[in-house]
């Protein structure tokens, strides 16, 4: 046999072994799940779940409470995401600013937010700030989530900005571009491309963290789940369903981001700032 | 050059880096409109620092810089004005990697000179013709050779229609076979009457295109003079030693 067919045979063998490992792992997972359910002695009633998603009457489909909750979660997450990016960007620029006041403000905000639990921040915004600002529960939820995720987004963006070579600034300055144009056209497009993966991670955290707004009487996905469980005692079925819906949302977001990354890679990133 | 028409006028400029390194020590140099001044000297002599001070990339600690009648002082507006009149070419090209060649050259025209995209595109194509790489207009910097990138960088600086061009070791990062094409563009510019301050190790270029040579060391001018006189008949011992090393 020649070297080529030897290599093919080795590859085939390796693929076969790999597939075996996969089957073994999957079997183990199924076995664990079966054992767990059996020892739980739980009466599974999955058939009761669909009507909390959709109901039909007279051929017309209407959204069940879980889907209604999903819409609220999506709405809160989408608005908060926009605010998060805006707040994160502002804070990152403040931290890099020459002004002591701006730097101190950004630093204080970051430390305060990152070193306290989100749940307490939500309570604080809802019970303390909202009467002062005269905003409702929904706006309180958006504000609290944006403040929280914005702090993390700020640090991610700042890392992206400082990772660029100083020469990029100098090239822009030498052309007579001002600070605003330099950021908009030269620095941010490169910085954001570099930190897109962690930024996407932050967006995914935002969606999951939004479940905490159920504590201030917002009927999001988690709150709806809680309500149904209280009424029906279908604890496992409903919570698993709720978790699955979150999973679909976040996984969908991951896919979108991966597509974006892929498309951006079409335009090159190699050799940034350095000598080619 | 008879009439005194200074476009660059520096007096006693001093630049001290953090840590106490004196890069420029009461350095005084004036450049006439249309003049090509070549600055040479050993590494660390302050050549690049001098260029970078001229468009405010480094702030001077003492002395004064006046470019085309505008003082380079703490006023941000003046600094921006001067940068618009002074083009700079860097050793490491520093093209914007996320933009195509065309976009690199268009950017400042649209943002700073407030040209319409159509006007900018016309200038860009003219400049790409001038530096000889029209066929790469829609390529990205990383797809170009070093020599091509540097020619694009020159075109990008020229797009602002600067009154002065600064070249900071523009050929030092290039493979030997690409140095010629960049020097060729620089020679053309010099012949067209562009005011240029060129930091380089290319003595052939200095001799051919330079009007005046400035030899500096430790932040001061050791010797300066008209190109021919400077190379054929250097006066200072230090200059002779340096030239014999480099030639």
PDB file of N, CA and C in Angstrom, chain A residues 166-168 170-177 181 184-186 189-190 193 268 270 272-273 275-276, chain B residues 52 55 57 80 83 86 88 90 92 94-99 107-108 111-112 140 142 149 156 160:
ATOM      1  N   UNK A 166      -1.299  52.465  18.084  1.00  0.00           N
ATOM      2  CA  UNK A 166      -1.282  53.916  18.163  1.00  0.00           C
ATOM      3  C   UNK A 166      -1.170  54.538  16.761  1.00  0.00           C
ATOM      4  N   UNK A 167      -0.518  53.809  15.861  1.00  0.00           N
ATOM      5  CA  UNK A 167      -0.312  54.340  14.509  1.00  0.00           C
ATOM      6  C   UNK A 167      -1.616  54.653  13.793  1.00  0.00           C
ATOM      7  N   UNK A 168      -2.681  53.903  14.131  1.00  0.00           N
ATOM      8  CA  UNK A 168      -3.952  54.182  13.473  1.00  0.00           C
ATOM      9  C   UNK A 168      -4.473  55.560  13.851  1.00  0.00           C
ATOM     10  N   UNK A 170      -2.534  58.024  14.809  1.00  0.00           N
ATOM     11  CA  UNK A 170      -1.618  59.002  14.234  1.00  0.00           C
ATOM     12  C   UNK A 170      -1.901  59.223  12.756  1.00  0.00           C
ATOM     13  N   UNK A 171      -2.202  58.121  12.049  1.00  0.00           N
ATOM     14  CA  UNK A 171      -2.510  58.260  10.629  1.00  0.00           C
ATOM     15  C   UNK A 171      -3.742  59.139  10.448  1.00  0.00           C
ATOM     16  N   UNK A 172      -4.764  58.896  11.278  1.00  0.00           N
ATOM     17  CA  UNK A 172      -5.989  59.681  11.173  1.00  0.00           C
ATOM     18  C   UNK A 172      -5.725  61.147  11.524  1.00  0.00           C
ATOM     19  N   UNK A 173      -4.973  61.364  12.596  1.00  0.00           N
ATOM     20  CA  UNK A 173      -4.669  62.736  13.005  1.00  0.00           C
ATOM     21  C   UNK A 173      -3.858  63.461  11.941  1.00  0.00           C
ATOM     22  N   UNK A 174      -2.896  62.742  11.351  1.00  0.00           N
ATOM     23  CA  UNK A 174      -2.034  63.406  10.377  1.00  0.00           C
ATOM     24  C   UNK A 174      -2.820  63.836   9.142  1.00  0.00           C
ATOM     25  N   UNK A 175      -4.001  63.225   8.941  1.00  0.00           N
ATOM     26  CA  UNK A 175      -4.842  63.636   7.817  1.00  0.00           C
ATOM     27  C   UNK A 175      -5.742  64.805   8.187  1.00  0.00           C
ATOM     28  N   UNK A 176      -5.666  65.235   9.430  1.00  0.00           N
ATOM     29  CA  UNK A 176      -6.484  66.363   9.865  1.00  0.00           C
ATOM     30  C   UNK A 176      -7.863  65.956  10.368  1.00  0.00           C
ATOM     31  N   UNK A 177      -8.090  64.659  10.555  1.00  0.00           N
ATOM     32  CA  UNK A 177      -9.379  64.212  11.081  1.00  0.00           C
ATOM     33  C   UNK A 177      -9.489  64.589  12.561  1.00  0.00           C
ATOM     34  N   UNK A 181     -14.480  62.145  13.964  1.00  0.00           N
ATOM     35  CA  UNK A 181     -14.295  61.399  12.714  1.00  0.00           C
ATOM     36  C   UNK A 181     -13.333  60.239  12.902  1.00  0.00           C
ATOM     37  N   UNK A 184     -15.268  57.488  14.623  1.00  0.00           N
ATOM     38  CA  UNK A 184     -16.326  56.927  13.794  1.00  0.00           C
ATOM     39  C   UNK A 184     -15.791  56.127  12.602  1.00  0.00           C
ATOM     40  N   UNK A 185     -14.797  56.672  11.920  1.00  0.00           N
ATOM     41  CA  UNK A 185     -14.375  56.058  10.661  1.00  0.00           C
ATOM     42  C   UNK A 185     -13.196  55.109  10.808  1.00  0.00           C
ATOM     43  N   UNK A 186     -12.342  55.375  11.791  1.00  0.00           N
ATOM     44  CA  UNK A 186     -11.096  54.606  11.852  1.00  0.00           C
ATOM     45  C   UNK A 186     -11.067  53.656  13.049  1.00  0.00           C
ATOM     46  N   UNK A 189     -14.846  51.128  13.926  1.00  0.00           N
ATOM     47  CA  UNK A 189     -15.110  49.988  13.037  1.00  0.00           C
ATOM     48  C   UNK A 189     -14.128  48.836  13.256  1.00  0.00           C
ATOM     49  N   UNK A 190     -12.882  49.165  13.525  1.00  0.00           N
ATOM     50  CA  UNK A 190     -11.896  48.112  13.762  1.00  0.00           C
ATOM     51  C   UNK A 190     -12.058  47.506  15.146  1.00  0.00           C
ATOM     52  N   UNK A 193     -15.216  45.227  15.472  1.00  0.00           N
ATOM     53  CA  UNK A 193     -14.993  43.965  14.794  1.00  0.00           C
ATOM     54  C   UNK A 193     -14.171  43.011  15.660  1.00  0.00           C
ATOM     55  N   UNK A 268     -11.050  42.272   5.150  1.00  0.00           N
ATOM     56  CA  UNK A 268      -9.937  41.722   5.911  1.00  0.00           C
ATOM     57  C   UNK A 268      -9.662  42.437   7.221  1.00  0.00           C
ATOM     58  N   UNK A 270      -6.635  41.260   8.781  1.00  0.00           N
ATOM     59  CA  UNK A 270      -5.244  40.915   8.993  1.00  0.00           C
ATOM     60  C   UNK A 270      -4.344  42.137   8.913  1.00  0.00           C
ATOM     61  N   UNK A 272      -3.617  44.489  10.943  1.00  0.00           N
ATOM     62  CA  UNK A 272      -4.063  45.776  11.455  1.00  0.00           C
ATOM     63  C   UNK A 272      -2.916  46.543  12.080  1.00  0.00           C
ATOM     64  N   UNK A 273      -2.754  47.752  11.615  1.00  0.00           N
ATOM     65  CA  UNK A 273      -1.819  48.666  12.257  1.00  0.00           C
ATOM     66  C   UNK A 273      -0.351  48.322  12.077  1.00  0.00           C
ATOM     67  N   UNK A 275       3.164  46.401  10.293  1.00  0.00           N
ATOM     68  CA  UNK A 275       3.825  46.357   9.003  1.00  0.00           C
ATOM     69  C   UNK A 275       3.428  45.058   8.331  1.00  0.00           C
ATOM     70  N   UNK A 276       2.927  45.157   7.137  1.00  0.00           N
ATOM     71  CA  UNK A 276       2.412  43.956   6.469  1.00  0.00           C
ATOM     72  C   UNK A 276       3.539  42.985   6.130  1.00  0.00           C
TER      73      UNK A 276
ATOM     74  N   UNK B  52       7.598  64.501  13.756  1.00  0.00           N
ATOM     75  CA  UNK B  52       6.332  64.296  14.474  1.00  0.00           C
ATOM     76  C   UNK B  52       5.914  65.537  15.242  1.00  0.00           C
ATOM     77  N   UNK B  55       3.763  68.250  12.939  1.00  0.00           N
ATOM     78  CA  UNK B  55       2.302  68.242  12.784  1.00  0.00           C
ATOM     79  C   UNK B  55       1.597  67.900  14.098  1.00  0.00           C
ATOM     80  N   UNK B  57       2.034  65.593  16.361  1.00  0.00           N
ATOM     81  CA  UNK B  57       1.876  64.237  16.894  1.00  0.00           C
ATOM     82  C   UNK B  57       2.631  64.110  18.211  1.00  0.00           C
ATOM     83  N   UNK B  80      -5.366  71.402  14.195  1.00  0.00           N
ATOM     84  CA  UNK B  80      -6.119  70.763  13.118  1.00  0.00           C
ATOM     85  C   UNK B  80      -5.826  71.433  11.779  1.00  0.00           C
ATOM     86  N   UNK B  83      -2.451  70.347  10.565  1.00  0.00           N
ATOM     87  CA  UNK B  83      -2.465  68.965  10.084  1.00  0.00           C
ATOM     88  C   UNK B  83      -3.107  68.849   8.706  1.00  0.00           C
ATOM     89  N   UNK B  86      -0.316  69.791   6.294  1.00  0.00           N
ATOM     90  CA  UNK B  86       0.909  69.003   6.350  1.00  0.00           C
ATOM     91  C   UNK B  86       0.574  67.521   6.174  1.00  0.00           C
ATOM     92  N   UNK B  88       1.667  63.493   5.978  1.00  0.00           N
ATOM     93  CA  UNK B  88       2.747  62.709   6.566  1.00  0.00           C
ATOM     94  C   UNK B  88       2.716  61.278   6.048  1.00  0.00           C
ATOM     95  N   UNK B  90       4.363  57.518   6.848  1.00  0.00           N
ATOM     96  CA  UNK B  90       5.003  56.821   7.960  1.00  0.00           C
ATOM     97  C   UNK B  90       5.848  55.646   7.474  1.00  0.00           C
ATOM     98  N   UNK B  92       5.707  52.657   8.644  1.00  0.00           N
ATOM     99  CA  UNK B  92       4.911  51.429   8.575  1.00  0.00           C
ATOM    100  C   UNK B  92       3.576  51.645   7.858  1.00  0.00           C
ATOM    101  N   UNK B  94       0.709  52.540   7.770  1.00  0.00           N
ATOM    102  CA  UNK B  94      -0.464  52.906   8.568  1.00  0.00           C
ATOM    103  C   UNK B  94      -1.715  53.178   7.751  1.00  0.00           C
ATOM    104  N   UNK B  95      -1.946  52.371   6.740  1.00  0.00           N
ATOM    105  CA  UNK B  95      -3.218  52.472   6.029  1.00  0.00           C
ATOM    106  C   UNK B  95      -4.318  51.956   6.959  1.00  0.00           C
ATOM    107  N   UNK B  96      -5.556  52.332   6.677  1.00  0.00           N
ATOM    108  CA  UNK B  96      -6.666  51.827   7.479  1.00  0.00           C
ATOM    109  C   UNK B  96      -7.058  50.463   6.921  1.00  0.00           C
ATOM    110  N   UNK B  97      -6.828  49.394   7.697  1.00  0.00           N
ATOM    111  CA  UNK B  97      -6.941  48.041   7.134  1.00  0.00           C
ATOM    112  C   UNK B  97      -8.367  47.631   6.792  1.00  0.00           C
ATOM    113  N   UNK B  98      -9.348  48.316   7.391  1.00  0.00           N
ATOM    114  CA  UNK B  98     -10.738  47.926   7.130  1.00  0.00           C
ATOM    115  C   UNK B  98     -11.321  48.674   5.943  1.00  0.00           C
ATOM    116  N   UNK B  99     -10.518  49.492   5.303  1.00  0.00           N
ATOM    117  CA  UNK B  99     -11.013  50.248   4.152  1.00  0.00           C
ATOM    118  C   UNK B  99     -10.231  49.861   2.905  1.00  0.00           C
ATOM    119  N   UNK B 107     -11.382  59.190   2.364  1.00  0.00           N
ATOM    120  CA  UNK B 107     -11.850  59.553   3.705  1.00  0.00           C
ATOM    121  C   UNK B 107     -11.644  61.020   4.090  1.00  0.00           C
ATOM    122  N   UNK B 108     -10.399  61.459   4.111  1.00  0.00           N
ATOM    123  CA  UNK B 108     -10.138  62.818   4.586  1.00  0.00           C
ATOM    124  C   UNK B 108     -10.697  63.876   3.636  1.00  0.00           C
ATOM    125  N   UNK B 111     -14.395  63.941   4.710  1.00  0.00           N
ATOM    126  CA  UNK B 111     -14.632  64.365   6.093  1.00  0.00           C
ATOM    127  C   UNK B 111     -14.026  65.728   6.404  1.00  0.00           C
ATOM    128  N   UNK B 112     -12.822  65.977   5.930  1.00  0.00           N
ATOM    129  CA  UNK B 112     -12.128  67.200   6.321  1.00  0.00           C
ATOM    130  C   UNK B 112     -12.296  68.291   5.271  1.00  0.00           C
ATOM    131  N   UNK B 140      -7.878  45.712  -0.648  1.00  0.00           N
ATOM    132  CA  UNK B 140      -7.634  46.113   0.731  1.00  0.00           C
ATOM    133  C   UNK B 140      -6.132  46.133   0.985  1.00  0.00           C
ATOM    134  N   UNK B 142      -4.044  44.790   2.958  1.00  0.00           N
ATOM    135  CA  UNK B 142      -3.275  43.556   3.164  1.00  0.00           C
ATOM    136  C   UNK B 142      -3.080  42.774   1.871  1.00  0.00           C
ATOM    137  N   UNK B 149       1.524  49.579  -0.794  1.00  0.00           N
ATOM    138  CA  UNK B 149       0.871  50.203   0.370  1.00  0.00           C
ATOM    139  C   UNK B 149       1.445  51.588   0.629  1.00  0.00           C
ATOM    140  N   UNK B 156      -2.802  59.013  -0.193  1.00  0.00           N
ATOM    141  CA  UNK B 156      -3.756  59.402   0.847  1.00  0.00           C
ATOM    142  C   UNK B 156      -3.373  60.751   1.444  1.00  0.00           C
ATOM    143  N   UNK B 160      -5.186  65.464   0.573  1.00  0.00           N
ATOM    144  CA  UNK B 160      -5.554  66.672   1.318  1.00  0.00           C
ATOM    145  C   UNK B 160      -4.975  67.929   0.665  1.00  0.00           C
TER     146      UNK B 160
END
